[in-house]
Protein backbone atom coordinates (compact mmCIF):
# COMPACT_ATOMS: atom_id res chain seq x y z
CA UNK A 1 0.00 0.00 0.00
CA UNK A 2 1.41 3.35 -1.05
CA UNK A 3 1.44 6.08 1.57
CA UNK A 4 2.67 9.65 1.48
CA UNK A 5 2.36 11.38 4.84
CA UNK A 6 3.06 15.08 5.19
CA UNK A 7 3.94 16.75 8.47
CA UNK A 8 5.32 20.03 9.76
CA UNK A 9 2.54 22.42 8.90
CA UNK A 10 1.20 24.96 11.33
CA UNK A 11 0.66 28.61 12.10
CA UNK A 12 3.55 31.01 11.66
CA UNK A 13 3.93 34.78 11.47
CA UNK A 14 4.96 36.47 8.26
CA UNK A 15 8.72 36.31 7.89
CA UNK A 16 8.95 33.06 9.79
CA UNK A 17 10.00 29.59 8.73
CA UNK A 18 8.58 26.10 8.61
CA UNK A 19 9.98 22.77 7.47
CA UNK A 20 7.62 20.29 5.90
CA UNK A 21 8.38 16.60 5.65
CA UNK A 22 6.85 13.86 3.52
CA UNK A 23 7.44 10.27 4.55
CA UNK A 24 6.75 7.67 1.88
CA UNK A 25 6.19 3.95 1.94
CA UNK A 26 5.13 1.32 -0.58
CA UNK A 27 7.10 2.80 -3.48
CA UNK A 28 10.63 2.44 -4.80
CA UNK A 29 11.36 5.96 -3.66
CA UNK A 30 14.62 6.49 -5.52
CA UNK A 31 12.99 6.10 -8.95
CA UNK A 32 10.17 8.57 -8.29
CA UNK A 33 10.28 12.26 -9.03
CA UNK A 34 8.79 14.11 -6.10
CA UNK A 35 6.98 17.38 -5.74
CA UNK A 36 5.25 19.77 -3.41
CA UNK A 37 1.98 21.35 -4.46
CA UNK A 38 -0.29 23.71 -2.61
CA UNK A 39 -3.92 24.72 -2.65
CA UNK A 40 -5.01 28.01 -1.15
CA UNK A 41 -8.63 28.57 -0.09
CA UNK A 42 -10.83 29.06 -3.13
CA UNK A 43 -7.99 28.40 -5.56
CA UNK A 44 -6.79 25.52 -7.67
CA UNK A 45 -3.92 23.33 -6.62
CA UNK A 46 -0.62 24.66 -7.93
CA UNK A 47 2.88 23.32 -8.30
CA UNK A 48 5.43 24.69 -5.84
CA UNK A 49 8.55 22.67 -6.61
CA UNK A 50 9.65 19.38 -8.08
CA UNK A 51 12.79 17.34 -7.54
CA UNK A 52 14.11 14.73 -9.95
CA UNK A 53 15.57 11.37 -9.02
CA UNK A 54 18.97 12.99 -9.42
CA UNK A 55 18.16 15.85 -7.07
CA UNK A 56 17.57 18.65 -9.56
CA UNK A 57 14.89 21.08 -8.46
CA UNK A 58 12.50 23.38 -10.27
CA UNK A 59 10.65 26.09 -8.32
CA UNK A 60 7.69 28.26 -9.14
CA UNK A 61 8.84 31.88 -9.40
CA UNK A 62 6.90 33.01 -6.33
CA UNK A 63 8.97 30.84 -3.96
CA UNK A 64 12.41 31.04 -5.57
CA UNK A 65 15.03 32.09 -3.05
CA UNK A 66 12.72 31.37 -0.12
CA UNK A 67 11.89 27.67 -0.35
CA UNK A 68 14.27 24.72 -0.63
CA UNK A 69 13.26 21.19 -1.47
CA UNK A 70 15.46 18.20 -0.73
CA UNK A 71 15.22 14.44 -0.72
CA UNK A 72 16.76 11.68 1.37
CA UNK A 73 16.75 8.42 -0.56
CA UNK A 74 17.97 6.51 2.50
CA UNK A 75 14.94 7.61 4.52
CA UNK A 76 12.44 7.68 1.63
CA UNK A 77 11.54 11.23 2.54
CA UNK A 78 11.39 14.66 1.01
CA UNK A 79 11.48 18.01 2.74
CA UNK A 80 10.46 21.56 2.05
CA UNK A 81 12.27 24.28 3.97
CA UNK A 82 10.19 27.44 3.79
CA UNK A 83 11.75 30.73 4.86
CA UNK A 84 10.54 34.32 4.72
CA UNK A 85 6.97 33.11 4.65
CA UNK A 86 4.27 35.44 3.40
CA UNK A 87 0.51 35.44 4.02
CA UNK A 88 0.03 34.41 0.39
CA UNK A 89 1.87 31.18 1.14
CA UNK A 90 -1.10 30.10 3.24
CA UNK A 91 -2.39 26.83 1.78
CA UNK A 92 -2.66 23.12 2.22
CA UNK A 93 0.64 21.65 1.03
CA UNK A 94 0.58 18.28 -0.70
CA UNK A 95 3.39 15.83 -1.37
CA UNK A 96 3.42 14.11 -4.77
CA UNK A 97 5.30 11.11 -6.13
CA UNK A 98 5.40 10.60 -9.88
CA UNK A 99 6.83 7.86 -12.06
CA UNK A 100 4.79 7.24 -15.19
CA UNK A 101 2.14 5.84 -15.07
CA UNK A 102 2.03 6.14 -11.30
CA UNK A 103 1.02 9.36 -9.56
CA UNK A 104 0.51 9.40 -5.81
CA UNK A 105 -0.62 12.10 -3.39
CA UNK A 106 -0.54 12.67 0.32
CA UNK A 107 -3.47 14.10 2.26
CA UNK A 108 -1.78 17.43 2.85
CA UNK A 109 -0.65 19.59 5.73
CA UNK A 110 -2.01 23.07 6.44
CA UNK A 111 0.32 26.04 6.51
CA UNK A 112 -1.12 29.31 7.78
CA UNK A 113 0.92 32.49 7.64
CA UNK A 114 -0.43 35.39 9.63
CA UNK A 115 0.34 39.02 8.79
Tab-separated table of C-alpha atoms in Angstrom:
chain	number	residue	atom	x	y	z
A	1	UNK	CA	0.000	0.000	0.000
A	2	UNK	CA	1.413	3.354	-1.051
A	3	UNK	CA	1.440	6.079	1.568
A	4	UNK	CA	2.671	9.655	1.482
A	5	UNK	CA	2.356	11.382	4.839
A	6	UNK	CA	3.060	15.078	5.194
A	7	UNK	CA	3.944	16.750	8.467
A	8	UNK	CA	5.318	20.025	9.761
A	9	UNK	CA	2.539	22.416	8.899
A	10	UNK	CA	1.201	24.961	11.329
A	11	UNK	CA	0.660	28.608	12.104
A	12	UNK	CA	3.552	31.010	11.662
A	13	UNK	CA	3.926	34.775	11.470
A	14	UNK	CA	4.962	36.465	8.264
A	15	UNK	CA	8.717	36.314	7.886
A	16	UNK	CA	8.948	33.062	9.788
A	17	UNK	CA	10.002	29.590	8.726
A	18	UNK	CA	8.577	26.098	8.610
A	19	UNK	CA	9.979	22.773	7.469
A	20	UNK	CA	7.620	20.289	5.899
A	21	UNK	CA	8.384	16.595	5.650
A	22	UNK	CA	6.853	13.862	3.520
A	23	UNK	CA	7.435	10.269	4.547
A	24	UNK	CA	6.750	7.672	1.878
A	25	UNK	CA	6.194	3.945	1.940
A	26	UNK	CA	5.132	1.322	-0.583
A	27	UNK	CA	7.102	2.800	-3.483
A	28	UNK	CA	10.632	2.442	-4.800
A	29	UNK	CA	11.357	5.960	-3.663
A	30	UNK	CA	14.623	6.490	-5.519
A	31	UNK	CA	12.990	6.101	-8.951
A	32	UNK	CA	10.168	8.573	-8.289
A	33	UNK	CA	10.276	12.258	-9.034
A	34	UNK	CA	8.786	14.108	-6.097
A	35	UNK	CA	6.976	17.382	-5.739
A	36	UNK	CA	5.255	19.773	-3.409
A	37	UNK	CA	1.983	21.352	-4.457
A	38	UNK	CA	-0.290	23.711	-2.608
A	39	UNK	CA	-3.920	24.721	-2.646
A	40	UNK	CA	-5.012	28.009	-1.153
A	41	UNK	CA	-8.627	28.566	-0.086
A	42	UNK	CA	-10.826	29.063	-3.128
A	43	UNK	CA	-7.993	28.400	-5.561
A	44	UNK	CA	-6.789	25.515	-7.675
A	45	UNK	CA	-3.917	23.325	-6.621
A	46	UNK	CA	-0.616	24.662	-7.930
A	47	UNK	CA	2.879	23.319	-8.295
A	48	UNK	CA	5.427	24.690	-5.838
A	49	UNK	CA	8.548	22.673	-6.614
A	50	UNK	CA	9.654	19.377	-8.078
A	51	UNK	CA	12.788	17.339	-7.543
A	52	UNK	CA	14.107	14.733	-9.947
A	53	UNK	CA	15.574	11.372	-9.016
A	54	UNK	CA	18.971	12.992	-9.422
A	55	UNK	CA	18.160	15.849	-7.069
A	56	UNK	CA	17.570	18.646	-9.563
A	57	UNK	CA	14.887	21.081	-8.455
A	58	UNK	CA	12.496	23.384	-10.274
A	59	UNK	CA	10.649	26.090	-8.320
A	60	UNK	CA	7.689	28.255	-9.138
A	61	UNK	CA	8.842	31.884	-9.400
A	62	UNK	CA	6.897	33.009	-6.328
A	63	UNK	CA	8.973	30.839	-3.959
A	64	UNK	CA	12.412	31.036	-5.570
A	65	UNK	CA	15.033	32.088	-3.052
A	66	UNK	CA	12.721	31.372	-0.115
A	67	UNK	CA	11.885	27.665	-0.350
A	68	UNK	CA	14.270	24.725	-0.630
A	69	UNK	CA	13.256	21.187	-1.474
A	70	UNK	CA	15.465	18.196	-0.728
A	71	UNK	CA	15.220	14.439	-0.724
A	72	UNK	CA	16.761	11.682	1.374
A	73	UNK	CA	16.750	8.423	-0.561
A	74	UNK	CA	17.965	6.510	2.496
A	75	UNK	CA	14.944	7.605	4.518
A	76	UNK	CA	12.436	7.677	1.630
A	77	UNK	CA	11.539	11.234	2.545
A	78	UNK	CA	11.392	14.663	1.013
A	79	UNK	CA	11.479	18.012	2.736
A	80	UNK	CA	10.459	21.565	2.053
A	81	UNK	CA	12.272	24.278	3.972
A	82	UNK	CA	10.187	27.437	3.787
A	83	UNK	CA	11.751	30.728	4.859
A	84	UNK	CA	10.537	34.319	4.718
A	85	UNK	CA	6.968	33.108	4.650
A	86	UNK	CA	4.271	35.437	3.398
A	87	UNK	CA	0.514	35.444	4.021
A	88	UNK	CA	0.026	34.414	0.387
A	89	UNK	CA	1.875	31.179	1.142
A	90	UNK	CA	-1.100	30.097	3.241
A	91	UNK	CA	-2.389	26.826	1.782
A	92	UNK	CA	-2.658	23.117	2.223
A	93	UNK	CA	0.639	21.651	1.029
A	94	UNK	CA	0.583	18.280	-0.696
A	95	UNK	CA	3.389	15.832	-1.369
A	96	UNK	CA	3.420	14.113	-4.771
A	97	UNK	CA	5.296	11.113	-6.130
A	98	UNK	CA	5.402	10.596	-9.883
A	99	UNK	CA	6.826	7.862	-12.065
A	100	UNK	CA	4.791	7.237	-15.188
A	101	UNK	CA	2.135	5.845	-15.073
A	102	UNK	CA	2.026	6.135	-11.298
A	103	UNK	CA	1.019	9.362	-9.563
A	104	UNK	CA	0.508	9.395	-5.808
A	105	UNK	CA	-0.622	12.102	-3.393
A	106	UNK	CA	-0.537	12.673	0.316
A	107	UNK	CA	-3.468	14.103	2.257
A	108	UNK	CA	-1.776	17.425	2.848
A	109	UNK	CA	-0.652	19.592	5.731
A	110	UNK	CA	-2.007	23.066	6.435
A	111	UNK	CA	0.322	26.042	6.509
A	112	UNK	CA	-1.123	29.305	7.778
A	113	UNK	CA	0.924	32.494	7.642
A	114	UNK	CA	-0.434	35.395	9.633
A	115	UNK	CA	0.337	39.023	8.794
